[in-house]
mmCIF file of C-alpha atoms in Angstrom:
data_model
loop_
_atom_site.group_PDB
_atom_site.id
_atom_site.type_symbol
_atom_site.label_atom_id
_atom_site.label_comp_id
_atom_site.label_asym_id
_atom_site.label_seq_id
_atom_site.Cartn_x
_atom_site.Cartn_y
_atom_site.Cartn_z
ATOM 1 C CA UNK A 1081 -22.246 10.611 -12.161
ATOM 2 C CA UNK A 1082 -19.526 13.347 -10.949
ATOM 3 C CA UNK A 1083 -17.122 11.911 -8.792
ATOM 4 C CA UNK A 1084 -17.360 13.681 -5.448
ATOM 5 C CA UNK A 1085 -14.457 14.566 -3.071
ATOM 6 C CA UNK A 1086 -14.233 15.414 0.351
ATOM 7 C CA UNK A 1087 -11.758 18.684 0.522
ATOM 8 C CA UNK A 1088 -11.634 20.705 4.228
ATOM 9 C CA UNK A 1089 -14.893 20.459 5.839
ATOM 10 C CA UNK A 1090 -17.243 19.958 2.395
ATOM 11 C CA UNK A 1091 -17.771 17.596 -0.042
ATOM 12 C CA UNK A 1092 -17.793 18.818 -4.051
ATOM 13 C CA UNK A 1093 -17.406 17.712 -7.386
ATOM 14 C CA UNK A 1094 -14.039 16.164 -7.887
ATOM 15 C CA UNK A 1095 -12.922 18.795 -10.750
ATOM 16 C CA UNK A 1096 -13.855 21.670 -8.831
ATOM 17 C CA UNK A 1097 -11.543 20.248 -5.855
ATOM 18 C CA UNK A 1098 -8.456 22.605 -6.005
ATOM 19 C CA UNK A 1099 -5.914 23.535 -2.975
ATOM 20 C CA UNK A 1100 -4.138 26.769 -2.248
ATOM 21 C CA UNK A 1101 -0.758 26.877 -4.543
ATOM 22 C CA UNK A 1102 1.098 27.620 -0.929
ATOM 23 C CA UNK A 1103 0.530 24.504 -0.154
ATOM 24 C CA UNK A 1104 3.120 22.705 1.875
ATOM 25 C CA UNK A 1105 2.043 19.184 0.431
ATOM 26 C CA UNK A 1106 2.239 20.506 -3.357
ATOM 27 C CA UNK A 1107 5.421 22.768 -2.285
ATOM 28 C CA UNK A 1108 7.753 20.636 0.078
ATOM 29 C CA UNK A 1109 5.976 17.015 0.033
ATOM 30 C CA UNK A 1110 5.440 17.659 3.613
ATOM 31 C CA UNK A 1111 2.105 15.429 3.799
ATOM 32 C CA UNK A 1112 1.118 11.976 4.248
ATOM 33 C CA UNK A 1113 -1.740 10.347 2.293
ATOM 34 C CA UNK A 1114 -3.145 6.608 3.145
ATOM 35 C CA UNK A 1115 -4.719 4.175 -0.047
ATOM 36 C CA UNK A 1116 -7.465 1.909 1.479
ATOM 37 C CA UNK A 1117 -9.720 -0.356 -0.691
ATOM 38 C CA UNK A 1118 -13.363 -0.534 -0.210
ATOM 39 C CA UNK A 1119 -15.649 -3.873 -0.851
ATOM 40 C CA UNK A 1120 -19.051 -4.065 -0.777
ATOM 41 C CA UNK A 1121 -18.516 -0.219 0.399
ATOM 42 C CA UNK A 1122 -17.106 -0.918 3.192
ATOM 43 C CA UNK A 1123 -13.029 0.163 3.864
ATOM 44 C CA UNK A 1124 -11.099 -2.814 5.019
ATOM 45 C CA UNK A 1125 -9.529 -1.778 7.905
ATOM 46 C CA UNK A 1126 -10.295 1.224 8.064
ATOM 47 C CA UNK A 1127 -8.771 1.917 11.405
ATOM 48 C CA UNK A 1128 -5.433 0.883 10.827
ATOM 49 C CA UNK A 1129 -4.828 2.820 8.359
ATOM 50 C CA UNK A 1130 -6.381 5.672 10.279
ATOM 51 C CA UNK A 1131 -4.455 4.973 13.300
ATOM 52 C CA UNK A 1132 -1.012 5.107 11.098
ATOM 53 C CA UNK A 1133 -1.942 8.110 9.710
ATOM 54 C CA UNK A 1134 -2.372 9.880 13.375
ATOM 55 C CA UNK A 1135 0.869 8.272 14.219
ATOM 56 C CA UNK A 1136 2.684 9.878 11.178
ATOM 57 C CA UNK A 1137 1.256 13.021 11.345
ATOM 58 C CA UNK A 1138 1.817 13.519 15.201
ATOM 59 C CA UNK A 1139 5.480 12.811 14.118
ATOM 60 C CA UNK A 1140 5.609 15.191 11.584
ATOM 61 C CA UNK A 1141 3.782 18.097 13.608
ATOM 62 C CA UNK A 1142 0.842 17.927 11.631
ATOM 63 C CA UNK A 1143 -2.192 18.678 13.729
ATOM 64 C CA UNK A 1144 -5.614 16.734 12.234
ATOM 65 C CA UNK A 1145 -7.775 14.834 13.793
ATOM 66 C CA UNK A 1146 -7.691 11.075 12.336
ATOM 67 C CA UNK A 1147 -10.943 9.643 14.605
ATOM 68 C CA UNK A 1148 -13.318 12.571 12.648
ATOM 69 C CA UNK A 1149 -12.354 10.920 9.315
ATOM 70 C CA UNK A 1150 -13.855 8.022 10.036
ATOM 71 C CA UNK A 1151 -17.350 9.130 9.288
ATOM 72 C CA UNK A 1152 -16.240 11.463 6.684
ATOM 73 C CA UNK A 1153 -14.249 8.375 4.629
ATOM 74 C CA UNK A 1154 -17.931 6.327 4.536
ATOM 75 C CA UNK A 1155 -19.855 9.396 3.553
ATOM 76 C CA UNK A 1156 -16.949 9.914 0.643
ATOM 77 C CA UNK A 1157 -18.304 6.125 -0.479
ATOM 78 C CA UNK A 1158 -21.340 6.519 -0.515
ATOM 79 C CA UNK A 1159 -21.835 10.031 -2.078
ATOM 80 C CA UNK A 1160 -20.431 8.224 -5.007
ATOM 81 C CA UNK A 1161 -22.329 5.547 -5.015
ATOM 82 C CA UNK A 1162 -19.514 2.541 -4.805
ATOM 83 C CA UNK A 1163 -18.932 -0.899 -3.772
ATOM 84 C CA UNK A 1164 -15.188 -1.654 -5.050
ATOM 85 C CA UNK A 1165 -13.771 1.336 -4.411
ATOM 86 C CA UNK A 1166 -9.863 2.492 -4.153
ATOM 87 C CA UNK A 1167 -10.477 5.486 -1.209
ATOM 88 C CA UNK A 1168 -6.888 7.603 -0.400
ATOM 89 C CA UNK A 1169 -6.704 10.214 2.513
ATOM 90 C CA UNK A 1170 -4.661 12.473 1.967
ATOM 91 C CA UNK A 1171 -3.418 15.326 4.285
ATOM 92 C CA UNK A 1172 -0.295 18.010 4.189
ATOM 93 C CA UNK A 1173 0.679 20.918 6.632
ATOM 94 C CA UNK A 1174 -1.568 23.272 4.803
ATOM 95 C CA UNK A 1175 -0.348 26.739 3.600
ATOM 96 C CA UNK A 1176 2.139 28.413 4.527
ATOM 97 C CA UNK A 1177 5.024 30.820 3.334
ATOM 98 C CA UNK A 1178 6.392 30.369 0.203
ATOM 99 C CA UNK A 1179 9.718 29.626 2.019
ATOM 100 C CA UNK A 1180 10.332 26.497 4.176
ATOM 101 C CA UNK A 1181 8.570 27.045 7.693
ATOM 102 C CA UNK A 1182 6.100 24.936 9.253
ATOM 103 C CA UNK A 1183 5.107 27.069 11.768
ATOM 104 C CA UNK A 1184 3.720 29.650 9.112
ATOM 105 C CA UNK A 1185 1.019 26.622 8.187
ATOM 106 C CA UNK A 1186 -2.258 26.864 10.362
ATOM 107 C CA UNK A 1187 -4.359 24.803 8.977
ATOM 108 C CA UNK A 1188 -3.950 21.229 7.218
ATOM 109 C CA UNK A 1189 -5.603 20.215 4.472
ATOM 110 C CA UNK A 1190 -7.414 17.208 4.015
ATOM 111 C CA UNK A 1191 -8.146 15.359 0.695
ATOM 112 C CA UNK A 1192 -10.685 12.292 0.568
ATOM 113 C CA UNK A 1193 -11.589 10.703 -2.360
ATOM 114 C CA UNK A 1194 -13.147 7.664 -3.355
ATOM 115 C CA UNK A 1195 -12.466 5.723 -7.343
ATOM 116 C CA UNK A 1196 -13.823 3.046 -8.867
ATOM 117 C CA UNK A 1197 -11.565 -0.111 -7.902
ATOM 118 C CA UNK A 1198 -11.708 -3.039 -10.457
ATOM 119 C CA UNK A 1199 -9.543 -5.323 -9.188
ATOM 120 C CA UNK A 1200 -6.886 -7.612 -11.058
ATOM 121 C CA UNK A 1201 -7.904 -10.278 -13.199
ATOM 122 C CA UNK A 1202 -7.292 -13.924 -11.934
ATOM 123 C CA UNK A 1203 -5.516 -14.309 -14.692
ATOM 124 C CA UNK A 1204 -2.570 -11.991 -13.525
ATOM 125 C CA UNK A 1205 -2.779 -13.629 -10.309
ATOM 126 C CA UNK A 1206 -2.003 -16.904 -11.546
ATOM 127 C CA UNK A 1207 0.609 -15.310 -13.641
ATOM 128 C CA UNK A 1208 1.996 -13.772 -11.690
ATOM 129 C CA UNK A 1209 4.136 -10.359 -11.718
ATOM 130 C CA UNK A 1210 7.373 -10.111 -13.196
ATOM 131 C CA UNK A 1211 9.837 -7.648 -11.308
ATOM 132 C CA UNK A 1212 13.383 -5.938 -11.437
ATOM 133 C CA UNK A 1213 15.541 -4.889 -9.010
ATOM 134 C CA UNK A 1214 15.617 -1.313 -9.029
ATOM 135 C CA UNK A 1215 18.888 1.123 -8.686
ATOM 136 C CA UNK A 1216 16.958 3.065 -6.305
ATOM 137 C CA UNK A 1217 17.629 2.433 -2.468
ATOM 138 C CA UNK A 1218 15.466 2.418 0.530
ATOM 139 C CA UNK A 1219 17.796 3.974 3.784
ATOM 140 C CA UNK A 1220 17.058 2.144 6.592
ATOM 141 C CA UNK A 1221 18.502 5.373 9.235
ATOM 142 C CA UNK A 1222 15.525 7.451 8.129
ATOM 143 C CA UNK A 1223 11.912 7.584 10.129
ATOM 144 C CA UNK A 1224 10.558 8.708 6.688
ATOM 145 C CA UNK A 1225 11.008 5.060 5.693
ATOM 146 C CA UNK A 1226 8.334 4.014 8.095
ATOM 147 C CA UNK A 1227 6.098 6.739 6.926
ATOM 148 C CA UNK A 1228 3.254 6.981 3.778
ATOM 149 C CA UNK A 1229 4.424 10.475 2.734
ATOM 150 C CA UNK A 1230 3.496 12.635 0.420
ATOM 151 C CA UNK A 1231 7.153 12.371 -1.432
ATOM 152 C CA UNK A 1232 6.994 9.781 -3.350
ATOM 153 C CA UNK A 1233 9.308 10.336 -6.039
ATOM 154 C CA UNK A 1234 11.599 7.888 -5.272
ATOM 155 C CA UNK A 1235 8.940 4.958 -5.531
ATOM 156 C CA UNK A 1236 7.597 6.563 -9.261
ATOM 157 C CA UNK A 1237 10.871 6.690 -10.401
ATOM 158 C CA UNK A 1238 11.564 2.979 -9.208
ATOM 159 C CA UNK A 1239 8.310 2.016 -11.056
ATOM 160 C CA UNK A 1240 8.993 3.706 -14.140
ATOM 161 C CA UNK A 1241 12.421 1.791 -14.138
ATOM 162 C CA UNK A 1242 10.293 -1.102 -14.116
ATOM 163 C CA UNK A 1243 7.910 0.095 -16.957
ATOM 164 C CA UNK A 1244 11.207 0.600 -18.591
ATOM 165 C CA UNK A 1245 12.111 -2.779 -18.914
ATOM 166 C CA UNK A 1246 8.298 -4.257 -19.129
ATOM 167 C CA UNK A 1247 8.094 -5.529 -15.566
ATOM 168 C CA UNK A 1248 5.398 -5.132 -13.142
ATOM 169 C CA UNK A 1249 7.030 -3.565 -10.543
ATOM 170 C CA UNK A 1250 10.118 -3.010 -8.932
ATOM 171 C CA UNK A 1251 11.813 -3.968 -5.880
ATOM 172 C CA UNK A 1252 14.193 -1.634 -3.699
ATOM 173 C CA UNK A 1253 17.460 -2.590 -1.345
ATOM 174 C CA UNK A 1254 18.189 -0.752 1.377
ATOM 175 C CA UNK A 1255 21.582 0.685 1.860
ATOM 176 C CA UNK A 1256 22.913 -2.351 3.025
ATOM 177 C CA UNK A 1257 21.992 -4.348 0.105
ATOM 178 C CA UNK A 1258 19.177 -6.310 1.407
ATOM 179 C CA UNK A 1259 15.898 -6.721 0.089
ATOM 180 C CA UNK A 1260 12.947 -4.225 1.207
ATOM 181 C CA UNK A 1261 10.082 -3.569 -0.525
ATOM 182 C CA UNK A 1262 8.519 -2.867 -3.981
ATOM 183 C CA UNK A 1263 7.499 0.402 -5.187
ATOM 184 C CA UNK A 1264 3.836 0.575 -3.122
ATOM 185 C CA UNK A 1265 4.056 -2.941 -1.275
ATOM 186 C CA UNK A 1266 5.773 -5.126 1.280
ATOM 187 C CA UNK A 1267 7.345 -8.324 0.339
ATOM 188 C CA UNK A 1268 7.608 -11.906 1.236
ATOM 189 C CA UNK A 1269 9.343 -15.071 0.113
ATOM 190 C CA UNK A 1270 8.533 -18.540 1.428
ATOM 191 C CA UNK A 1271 12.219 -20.903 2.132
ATOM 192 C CA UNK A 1272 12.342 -24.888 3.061
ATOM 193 C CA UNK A 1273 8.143 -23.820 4.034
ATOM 194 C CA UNK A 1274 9.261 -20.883 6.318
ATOM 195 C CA UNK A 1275 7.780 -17.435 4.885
ATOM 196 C CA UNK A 1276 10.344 -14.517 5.520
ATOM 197 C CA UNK A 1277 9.609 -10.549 5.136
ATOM 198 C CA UNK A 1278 12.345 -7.595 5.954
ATOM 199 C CA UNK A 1279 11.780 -6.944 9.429
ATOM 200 C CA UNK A 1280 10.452 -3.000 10.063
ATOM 201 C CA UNK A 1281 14.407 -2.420 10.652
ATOM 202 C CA UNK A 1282 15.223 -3.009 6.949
ATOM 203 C CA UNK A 1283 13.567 0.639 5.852
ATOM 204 C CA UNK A 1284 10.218 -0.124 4.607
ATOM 205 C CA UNK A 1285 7.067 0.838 5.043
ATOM 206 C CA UNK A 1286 4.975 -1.328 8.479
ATOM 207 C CA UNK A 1287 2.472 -2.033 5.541
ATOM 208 C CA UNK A 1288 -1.406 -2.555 6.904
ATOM 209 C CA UNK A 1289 -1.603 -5.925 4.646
ATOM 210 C CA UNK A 1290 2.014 -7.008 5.393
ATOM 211 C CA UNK A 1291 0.197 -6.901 9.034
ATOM 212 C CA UNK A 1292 -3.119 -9.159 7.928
ATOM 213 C CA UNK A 1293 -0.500 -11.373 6.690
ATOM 214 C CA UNK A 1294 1.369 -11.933 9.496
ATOM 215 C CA UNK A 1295 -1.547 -12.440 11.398
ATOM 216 C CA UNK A 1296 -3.163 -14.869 8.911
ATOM 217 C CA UNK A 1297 -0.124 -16.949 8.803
ATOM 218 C CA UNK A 1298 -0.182 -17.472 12.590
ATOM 219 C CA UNK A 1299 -3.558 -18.515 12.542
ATOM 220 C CA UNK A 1300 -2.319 -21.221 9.727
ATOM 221 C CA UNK A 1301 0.669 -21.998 11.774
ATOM 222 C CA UNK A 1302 2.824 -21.522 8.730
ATOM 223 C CA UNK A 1303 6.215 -20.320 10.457
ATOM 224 C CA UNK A 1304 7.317 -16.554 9.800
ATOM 225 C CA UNK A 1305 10.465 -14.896 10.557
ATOM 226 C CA UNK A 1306 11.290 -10.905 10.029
ATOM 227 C CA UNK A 1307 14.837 -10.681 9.115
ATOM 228 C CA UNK A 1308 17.195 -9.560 6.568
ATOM 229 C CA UNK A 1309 16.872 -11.247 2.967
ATOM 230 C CA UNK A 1310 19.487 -10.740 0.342
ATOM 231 C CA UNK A 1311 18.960 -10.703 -3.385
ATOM 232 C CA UNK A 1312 19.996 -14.178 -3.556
ATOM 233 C CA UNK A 1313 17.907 -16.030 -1.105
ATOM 234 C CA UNK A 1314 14.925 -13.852 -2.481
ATOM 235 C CA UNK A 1315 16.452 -15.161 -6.228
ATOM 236 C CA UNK A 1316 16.642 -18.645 -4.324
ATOM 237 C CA UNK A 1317 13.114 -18.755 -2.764
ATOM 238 C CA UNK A 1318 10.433 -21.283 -3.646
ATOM 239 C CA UNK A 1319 7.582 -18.518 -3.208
ATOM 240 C CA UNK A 1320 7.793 -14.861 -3.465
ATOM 241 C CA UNK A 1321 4.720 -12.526 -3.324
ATOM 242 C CA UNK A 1322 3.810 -8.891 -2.491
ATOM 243 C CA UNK A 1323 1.399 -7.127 -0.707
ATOM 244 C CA UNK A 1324 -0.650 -3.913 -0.308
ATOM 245 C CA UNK A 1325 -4.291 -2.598 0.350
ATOM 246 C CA UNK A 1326 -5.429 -2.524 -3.195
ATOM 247 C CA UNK A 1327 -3.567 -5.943 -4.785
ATOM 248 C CA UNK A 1328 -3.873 -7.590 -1.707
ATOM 249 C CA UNK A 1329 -1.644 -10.625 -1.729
ATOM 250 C CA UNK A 1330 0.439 -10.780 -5.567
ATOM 251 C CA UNK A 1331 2.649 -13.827 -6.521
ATOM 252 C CA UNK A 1332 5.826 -13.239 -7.681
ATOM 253 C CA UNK A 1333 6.719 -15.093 -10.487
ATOM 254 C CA UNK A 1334 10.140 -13.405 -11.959
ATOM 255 C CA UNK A 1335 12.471 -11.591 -10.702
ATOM 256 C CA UNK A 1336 15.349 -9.886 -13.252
ATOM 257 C CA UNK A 1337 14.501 -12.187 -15.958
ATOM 258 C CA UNK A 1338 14.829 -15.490 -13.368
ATOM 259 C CA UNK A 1339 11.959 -17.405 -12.581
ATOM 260 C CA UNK A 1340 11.128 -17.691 -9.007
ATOM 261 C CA UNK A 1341 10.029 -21.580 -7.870
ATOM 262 C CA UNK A 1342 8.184 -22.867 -10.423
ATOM 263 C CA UNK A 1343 7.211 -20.107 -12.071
ATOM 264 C CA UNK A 1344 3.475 -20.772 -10.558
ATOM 265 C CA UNK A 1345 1.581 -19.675 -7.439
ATOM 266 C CA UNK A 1346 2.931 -21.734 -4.415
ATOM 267 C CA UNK A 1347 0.691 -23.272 -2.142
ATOM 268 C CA UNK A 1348 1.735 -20.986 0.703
ATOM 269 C CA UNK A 1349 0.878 -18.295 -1.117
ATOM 270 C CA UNK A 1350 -2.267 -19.154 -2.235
ATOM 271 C CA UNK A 1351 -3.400 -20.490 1.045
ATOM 272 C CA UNK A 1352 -2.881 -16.704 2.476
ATOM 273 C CA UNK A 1353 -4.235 -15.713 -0.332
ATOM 274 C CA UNK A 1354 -7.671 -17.597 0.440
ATOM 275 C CA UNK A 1355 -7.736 -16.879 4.013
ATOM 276 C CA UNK A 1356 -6.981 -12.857 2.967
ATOM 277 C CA UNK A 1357 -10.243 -13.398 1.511
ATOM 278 C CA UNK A 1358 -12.251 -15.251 3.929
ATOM 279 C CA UNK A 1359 -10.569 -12.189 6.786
ATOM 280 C CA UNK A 1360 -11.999 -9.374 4.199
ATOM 281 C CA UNK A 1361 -15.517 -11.111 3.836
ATOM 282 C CA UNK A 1362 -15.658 -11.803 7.362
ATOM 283 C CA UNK A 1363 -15.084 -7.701 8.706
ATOM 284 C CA UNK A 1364 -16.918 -6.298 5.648
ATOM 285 C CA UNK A 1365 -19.810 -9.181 4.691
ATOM 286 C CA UNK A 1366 -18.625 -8.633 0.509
ATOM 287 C CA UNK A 1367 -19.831 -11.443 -0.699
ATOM 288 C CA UNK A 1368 -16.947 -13.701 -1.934
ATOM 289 C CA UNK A 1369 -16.795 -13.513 -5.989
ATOM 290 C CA UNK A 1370 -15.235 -15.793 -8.709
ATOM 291 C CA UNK A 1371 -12.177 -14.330 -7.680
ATOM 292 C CA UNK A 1372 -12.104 -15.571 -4.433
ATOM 293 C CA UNK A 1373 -12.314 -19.028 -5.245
ATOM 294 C CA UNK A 1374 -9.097 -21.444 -4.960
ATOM 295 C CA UNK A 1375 -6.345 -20.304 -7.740
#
């Protein structure tokens, strides 16, 4: 079955998609793109990420209009015929002239596509990922920070650091040293039973899971603070995991070669994990698979 894309106003084979070589998102990185997951064909939501995108591209000047894709984003499920699914909208000024001016783009383009998702095994889960702390920085000054752009050098370059020495990911400081995030996720760490993430202040990304979480552990009562964390107390912490659309909730298990806790799943962490679950059947009816059960 062709995979089929949804590319300004018309949905066609994937391979045939192609975009105009003036254009500012392949020229400049002046875009924005969201990466939603799909279950049981349905996008978790869906209209958060939507509503982030609106609020990024009204920032950056880019006129779409993020209540149409709605529609559109279900359609681009269906017409390939998934239930796991990794969807990503994806939208840049448009064309424009080959030198740096906005105003010369007219028209944005808009990219939806829809991939098969398999998730990660529960035995990685249990596992656990093993990160670095990467030499890149996250500035904390910049609005891009807060922003899913299309320039994401920075975070592939963090990531292939990681590859480098065979870690899952990487995490980033900000320039004043503090932890941030990883290269496509938020962070937390659990301390003394209190779970701690960089507050939106420390230069990451306000991350659509990072927000399930913090509403999940509310409902739990577990106590949760946004504040600064150094390398140490993260180093220090009894639970450390990560978070993003497509992973969902990821113990950390090793950070630099140092073994965080343990070195297993914390109960914290799994508890979110389970309720992340429960939230994700609950707004999209998937039915809860092996997976899902206790880890």
């Amino acid at each position: 079955m062709k995979e089929i894309a949804f590319l300004n106003g018309a949905f066609i084979p994937l391979a045939e998609a192609k975009i105009a070589v003036a254009d500012y998102g392949f020229l400049f990185g002046y875009g924005l793109f969201e990466t939603m997951r799909a279950y049981d064909g349905r996008v978790f939501r869906l209209d958060c990420h939507l509503e982030r995108l609106g609020r990024s591209a009204k920032r950056l000047g880019i006129r779409v209009d993020v209540a149409g894709l709605e529609g559109i984003v279900a359609e681009t499920v269906r017409k390939n015929g998934l239930k796991e699914a990794r969807v990503r909208v994806t939208v840049s000024a448009g064309a424009g002239s080959l030198t740096p001016d906005p105003g010369s783009c007219k028209t944005p383009t808009i990219l939806i596509t829809a991939l098969k998702y398999i998730p990660h095994s529960t035995e990685i889960y249990c596992r656990g990922w093993k990160v670095i702390l990467s030499s890149f920085t996250r500035p904390t000054r910049s609005p891009l920070t807060t922003m899913k752009t299309a320039n994401y050098l920075e975070s592939i370059l963090a990531r292939q650091e990681a590859r480098d020495f065979n870690a899952d990911d990487a995490i980033l400081l900000n320039d004043r040293g503090m932890a941030a995030e990883a290269t496509s996720s938020n962070l937390f760490l659990v301390s003394q039973g209190i779970l701690k993430t960089p507050g939106l202040e420390s230069g990451i990304l306000p991350g659509i899971t990072r927000e399930v979480v913090l509403e999940l552990a509310l409902d739990l009562g577990i106590t949760t603070v946004e504040t600064d964390i150094s390398p140490g107390e993260l180093m220090a912490a009894e639970e450390v995991f990560a978070t993003n659309s497509l992973i969902e909730i990821m113990p950390v298990t090793m950070i630099d070669g140092r073994t965080i806790g343990n070195g297993k799943i914390g109960a914290i962490t799994n508890s979110l994990i389970m309720a992340y679950r429960g939230l994700v059947h609950k707004e999209t009816g998937a039915l809860l698979t092996k997976r899902s059960s206790s880890l």
